[in-house]
CSV table of C-alpha atoms and ligand atoms in Angstrom, one decimal:
chain,number,residue,atom,x,y,z
A,1,MET,CA,-11.1,12.5,-89.9
A,2,ALA,CA,-9.1,13.7,-86.9
A,3,GLY,CA,-6.2,12.0,-85.3
A,4,ILE,CA,-4.2,10.2,-88.1
A,5,ARG,CA,-1.2,8.8,-86.3
A,6,ILE,CA,2.1,9.0,-88.2
A,7,ASP,CA,4.6,6.1,-87.8
A,8,GLU,CA,7.8,4.8,-89.3
A,9,ALA,CA,6.1,3.3,-92.3
A,10,ASP,CA,4.7,6.7,-93.4
A,11,VAL,CA,6.3,9.1,-95.9
A,12,LEU,CA,5.4,12.6,-96.8
A,13,LEU,CA,5.9,13.4,-100.5
A,14,VAL,CA,6.2,17.2,-101.0
A,15,VAL,CA,5.6,17.9,-104.7
A,16,ASP,CA,7.2,20.7,-106.6
A,17,VAL,CA,7.2,23.6,-104.0
A,18,GLN,CA,9.3,25.6,-106.4
A,19,ASN,CA,9.5,29.3,-107.2
A,20,ASP,CA,8.1,28.9,-110.7
A,21,PHE,CA,4.8,27.5,-109.2
A,22,CYS,CA,4.5,30.3,-106.7
A,23,PRO,CA,3.2,33.9,-107.3
A,24,GLY,CA,5.7,35.7,-109.4
A,25,GLY,CA,6.9,32.5,-111.0
A,26,ALA,CA,6.6,31.4,-114.6
A,27,LEU,CA,3.7,29.0,-114.0
A,28,ALA,CA,2.3,30.5,-110.8
A,29,VAL,CA,-0.4,28.6,-109.0
A,30,GLU,CA,-2.7,30.9,-107.1
A,31,GLY,CA,-1.8,30.8,-103.4
A,32,GLY,CA,1.0,28.4,-104.1
A,33,ASP,CA,3.2,30.2,-101.5
A,34,ALA,CA,0.5,30.0,-98.9
A,35,ILE,CA,1.1,26.2,-98.5
A,36,VAL,CA,4.8,26.7,-97.4
A,37,PRO,CA,4.2,27.2,-93.7
A,38,VAL,CA,1.6,24.4,-93.7
A,39,VAL,CA,4.1,22.0,-95.4
A,40,ASN,CA,6.9,23.0,-93.0
A,41,ALA,CA,4.7,22.2,-89.9
A,42,LEU,CA,3.4,19.0,-91.5
A,43,ALA,CA,6.9,17.8,-92.4
A,44,ARG,CA,8.0,18.0,-88.8
A,45,ARG,CA,5.5,15.3,-87.9
A,46,PHE,CA,7.0,12.8,-90.4
A,47,ALA,CA,10.2,10.9,-89.9
A,48,HIS,CA,10.5,10.4,-93.6
A,49,VAL,CA,10.0,13.2,-96.1
A,50,ILE,CA,10.8,13.2,-99.9
A,51,LEU,CA,10.8,16.4,-102.0
A,52,THR,CA,10.2,16.4,-105.7
A,53,GLN,CA,11.6,19.0,-108.0
A,54,ASP,CA,10.3,19.7,-111.6
A,55,TRP,CA,13.5,19.9,-113.6
A,56,HIS,CA,13.4,20.6,-117.3
A,57,LYS,CA,16.1,21.3,-119.8
A,58,PRO,CA,15.8,24.5,-121.9
A,59,GLY,CA,13.5,23.9,-124.8
A,60,HIS,CA,11.7,21.0,-123.1
A,61,LEU,CA,9.0,19.6,-125.3
A,62,SER,CA,6.3,20.4,-122.8
A,63,PHE,CA,7.0,24.1,-123.3
A,64,ALA,CA,4.7,26.0,-125.7
A,65,SER,CA,7.8,27.9,-126.9
A,66,ALA,CA,9.1,24.6,-128.4
A,67,HIS,CA,6.0,24.4,-130.7
A,68,PRO,CA,5.9,27.2,-133.2
A,69,GLY,CA,2.4,28.8,-133.4
A,70,ARG,CA,1.2,27.2,-130.1
A,71,ARG,CA,0.4,29.0,-126.9
A,72,PRO,CA,0.7,28.0,-123.3
A,73,PHE,CA,-2.3,25.9,-121.9
A,74,GLU,CA,-3.2,24.5,-125.3
A,75,THR,CA,-3.1,20.7,-125.6
A,76,VAL,CA,-1.2,18.9,-128.4
A,77,GLU,CA,-0.7,15.3,-129.3
A,78,MET,CA,2.7,13.9,-128.5
A,79,SER,CA,4.0,10.5,-129.4
A,80,TYR,CA,2.9,9.3,-125.9
A,81,GLY,CA,-0.6,11.0,-126.0
A,82,PRO,CA,-2.1,14.4,-125.2
A,83,GLN,CA,0.1,17.0,-123.5
A,84,VAL,CA,-0.7,20.4,-122.1
A,85,LEU,CA,1.8,23.0,-123.3
A,86,TRP,CA,3.1,25.1,-120.5
A,87,PRO,CA,5.1,28.4,-120.2
A,88,ASP,CA,8.8,27.8,-119.9
A,89,HIS,CA,9.2,26.8,-116.2
A,90,CYS,CA,11.6,25.0,-113.8
A,91,VAL,CA,14.5,25.1,-116.1
A,92,GLU,CA,17.4,23.2,-114.5
A,93,ASP,CA,19.7,25.4,-112.4
A,94,THR,CA,17.6,28.6,-112.7
A,95,PRO,CA,16.0,30.5,-109.8
A,96,GLY,CA,12.6,29.4,-110.9
A,97,ALA,CA,13.5,25.8,-110.4
A,98,GLU,CA,14.7,26.3,-106.8
A,99,PHE,CA,12.6,25.4,-103.9
A,100,HIS,CA,10.6,28.3,-102.3
A,101,PRO,CA,13.1,30.0,-100.1
A,102,ASP,CA,10.9,29.5,-97.0
A,103,LEU,CA,10.5,25.8,-97.5
A,104,ASP,CA,12.2,24.4,-94.4
A,105,VAL,CA,12.5,20.6,-94.5
A,106,PRO,CA,16.1,19.9,-93.4
A,107,HIS,CA,15.4,16.2,-92.7
A,108,ALA,CA,14.2,15.4,-96.3
A,109,GLU,CA,15.8,12.2,-97.2
A,110,LEU,CA,15.5,12.3,-101.0
A,111,ILE,CA,15.1,15.0,-103.6
A,112,LEU,CA,13.6,13.4,-106.7
A,113,ARG,CA,14.0,15.3,-109.9
A,114,LYS,CA,11.5,14.7,-112.7
A,115,GLY,CA,10.9,15.9,-116.3
A,116,PHE,CA,14.7,15.8,-117.1
A,117,ASP,CA,14.1,14.0,-120.4
A,118,SER,CA,13.7,16.7,-123.0
A,119,ALA,CA,11.1,14.8,-125.0
A,120,ILE,CA,8.8,13.5,-122.2
A,121,ASP,CA,7.0,15.5,-119.5
A,122,SER,CA,6.7,13.9,-116.0
A,123,TYR,CA,3.8,15.0,-113.8
A,124,SER,CA,4.0,11.9,-111.6
A,125,ALA,CA,6.9,11.2,-109.2
A,126,PHE,CA,6.5,7.6,-110.2
A,127,TYR,CA,6.2,7.6,-114.0
A,128,GLU,CA,6.9,9.9,-116.9
A,129,ASN,CA,4.0,11.0,-119.0
A,130,ASP,CA,4.4,8.1,-121.4
A,131,ARG,CA,3.0,6.3,-118.3
A,132,VAL,CA,5.6,3.5,-118.6
A,133,THR,CA,9.0,5.0,-117.9
A,134,PRO,CA,9.6,4.7,-114.1
A,135,THR,CA,11.4,7.2,-112.0
A,136,GLY,CA,12.4,4.5,-109.5
A,137,LEU,CA,10.4,6.0,-106.7
A,138,GLY,CA,8.1,2.9,-106.4
A,139,GLY,CA,11.0,0.6,-105.9
A,140,TYR,CA,12.7,3.0,-103.5
A,141,LEU,CA,9.7,3.3,-101.2
A,142,LYS,CA,9.2,-0.5,-101.2
A,143,GLU,CA,12.8,-1.3,-100.5
A,144,ARG,CA,12.7,1.1,-97.6
A,145,GLY,CA,9.6,-0.6,-96.2
A,146,LEU,CA,7.4,2.6,-96.5
A,147,ARG,CA,3.8,1.7,-96.9
A,148,ARG,CA,1.7,4.8,-96.5
A,149,VAL,CA,2.2,7.9,-98.8
A,150,PHE,CA,0.9,11.3,-97.8
A,151,LEU,CA,1.1,14.1,-100.4
A,152,ALA,CA,1.3,17.9,-100.3
A,153,GLY,CA,2.4,20.5,-102.8
A,154,LEU,CA,1.8,21.9,-106.3
A,155,ALA,CA,-0.1,21.5,-108.3
A,156,LEU,CA,-2.9,19.5,-106.8
A,157,ASP,CA,-4.6,18.8,-110.2
A,158,PHE,CA,-1.4,17.9,-112.1
A,159,CYS,CA,1.8,16.6,-110.3
A,160,VAL,CA,0.1,15.9,-106.9
A,161,ARG,CA,-2.8,14.1,-108.7
A,162,TYR,CA,-0.6,11.9,-110.9
A,163,SER,CA,1.7,11.1,-108.1
A,164,ALA,CA,-1.1,10.2,-105.7
A,165,GLU,CA,-2.8,7.9,-108.3
A,166,ASP,CA,0.4,6.2,-109.2
A,167,ALA,CA,1.2,5.6,-105.5
A,168,HIS,CA,-2.2,4.0,-105.2
A,169,GLY,CA,-1.4,1.9,-108.3
A,170,HIS,CA,1.7,0.7,-106.6
A,171,GLY,CA,-0.4,-0.5,-103.7
A,172,PHE,CA,0.5,2.2,-101.1
A,173,ALA,CA,-2.2,3.6,-98.9
A,174,VAL,CA,-2.5,7.2,-100.1
A,175,THR,CA,-3.7,10.4,-98.4
A,176,VAL,CA,-3.7,13.8,-100.0
A,177,ILE,CA,-3.5,16.7,-97.5
A,178,GLU,CA,-5.7,19.2,-99.3
A,179,ASP,CA,-4.9,22.4,-97.4
A,180,ALA,CA,-1.2,21.7,-98.1
A,181,CYS,CA,-1.9,21.8,-101.9
A,182,ARG,CA,-3.1,24.4,-104.5
A,183,ALA,CA,-4.5,23.7,-107.9
A,184,ILE,CA,-4.0,25.2,-111.4
A,185,ASP,CA,-7.6,24.3,-112.3
A,186,LEU,CA,-7.4,24.2,-116.1
A,187,ASP,CA,-10.6,23.1,-118.0
A,188,GLY,CA,-12.2,21.3,-115.0
A,189,SER,CA,-9.0,19.6,-113.9
A,190,LEU,CA,-9.6,20.3,-110.2
A,191,ALA,CA,-13.1,18.6,-110.3
A,192,ALA,CA,-11.7,15.7,-112.3
A,193,THR,CA,-8.9,15.3,-109.7
A,194,GLU,CA,-11.4,15.2,-106.7
A,195,ALA,CA,-13.6,12.7,-108.6
A,196,GLY,CA,-10.5,10.6,-109.5
A,197,PHE,CA,-9.4,10.5,-105.8
A,198,ALA,CA,-12.9,9.5,-104.6
A,199,ALA,CA,-13.2,6.8,-107.3
A,200,LEU,CA,-9.8,5.2,-106.2
A,201,GLY,CA,-10.4,5.6,-102.5
A,202,ILE,CA,-7.6,8.1,-102.1
A,203,ALA,CA,-8.2,9.9,-98.7
A,204,GLN,CA,-8.4,13.7,-98.7
A,205,VAL,CA,-7.8,15.3,-95.3
A,206,ASP,CA,-6.5,18.5,-93.8
A,207,ALA,CA,-3.2,19.0,-92.1
A,208,ALA,CA,-5.1,19.4,-88.7
A,209,ASP,CA,-6.2,15.8,-89.1
A,210,ILE,CA,-2.7,14.5,-88.8
A,211,GLY,CA,-0.7,13.8,-85.6
B,1,VGL,C1,3.5,20.8,-113.0
B,1,VGL,C2,2.7,21.5,-115.0
B,1,VGL,C3,4.0,21.3,-115.5
B,1,VGL,C4,3.2,20.5,-111.5
B,1,VGL,C5,4.7,20.6,-113.5
B,1,VGL,O1,4.1,20.5,-110.7
B,1,VGL,O2,2.0,20.3,-111.2
B,1,VGL,N1,2.5,21.2,-113.7
B,1,VGL,N2,5.0,20.9,-114.8
B,2,ZN,ZN1,6.9,20.9,-115.6
């Protein structure tokens, strides 16, 4: 699918390219740092770029450490449904929550923090994990006349997936740039993500297909 032309109505959403999701971090995604140069080059082709930042308070309810007897990567039932428990990660104002030091997107227009409510996780950049509390991003994009959403970042099968599916649900044309993402792949989550994208008609391309 070569030759996707980027225009003024397009936005690149760069999801959670933070130290804790890169090798050496608390919730490291294999090869997470390898996307950084890909994202940097990609971002230069977009007039509009938004960064998201996973941003949890200490003791966040998505942390296994907040559930005595539970271990990371187990699933528990929360008031809003099933929730994977994670290692403590992206705690606000800690080095792990900072963007990867080589991420170079000076023209990013918005940094959207998510997961700041201690009692609800937020994979998606559009809704918290109760699936009803909005972050405001849908309205922001619409008010600005942005119509096509391209996604890159970490992790493909969690925050990129939910953000892409919710962008689709808002009526945006959605494209995931696969070689600018890496997955956690927990219990088949990567295969489920690819199937979900295909079912919704979310395009999957490589960075070389753009511009
Ligand atoms: C993420 C798990 C927990 C992500 C964030 O960015 O995909 N995954 N918090
Ligand atoms: Zn998180």
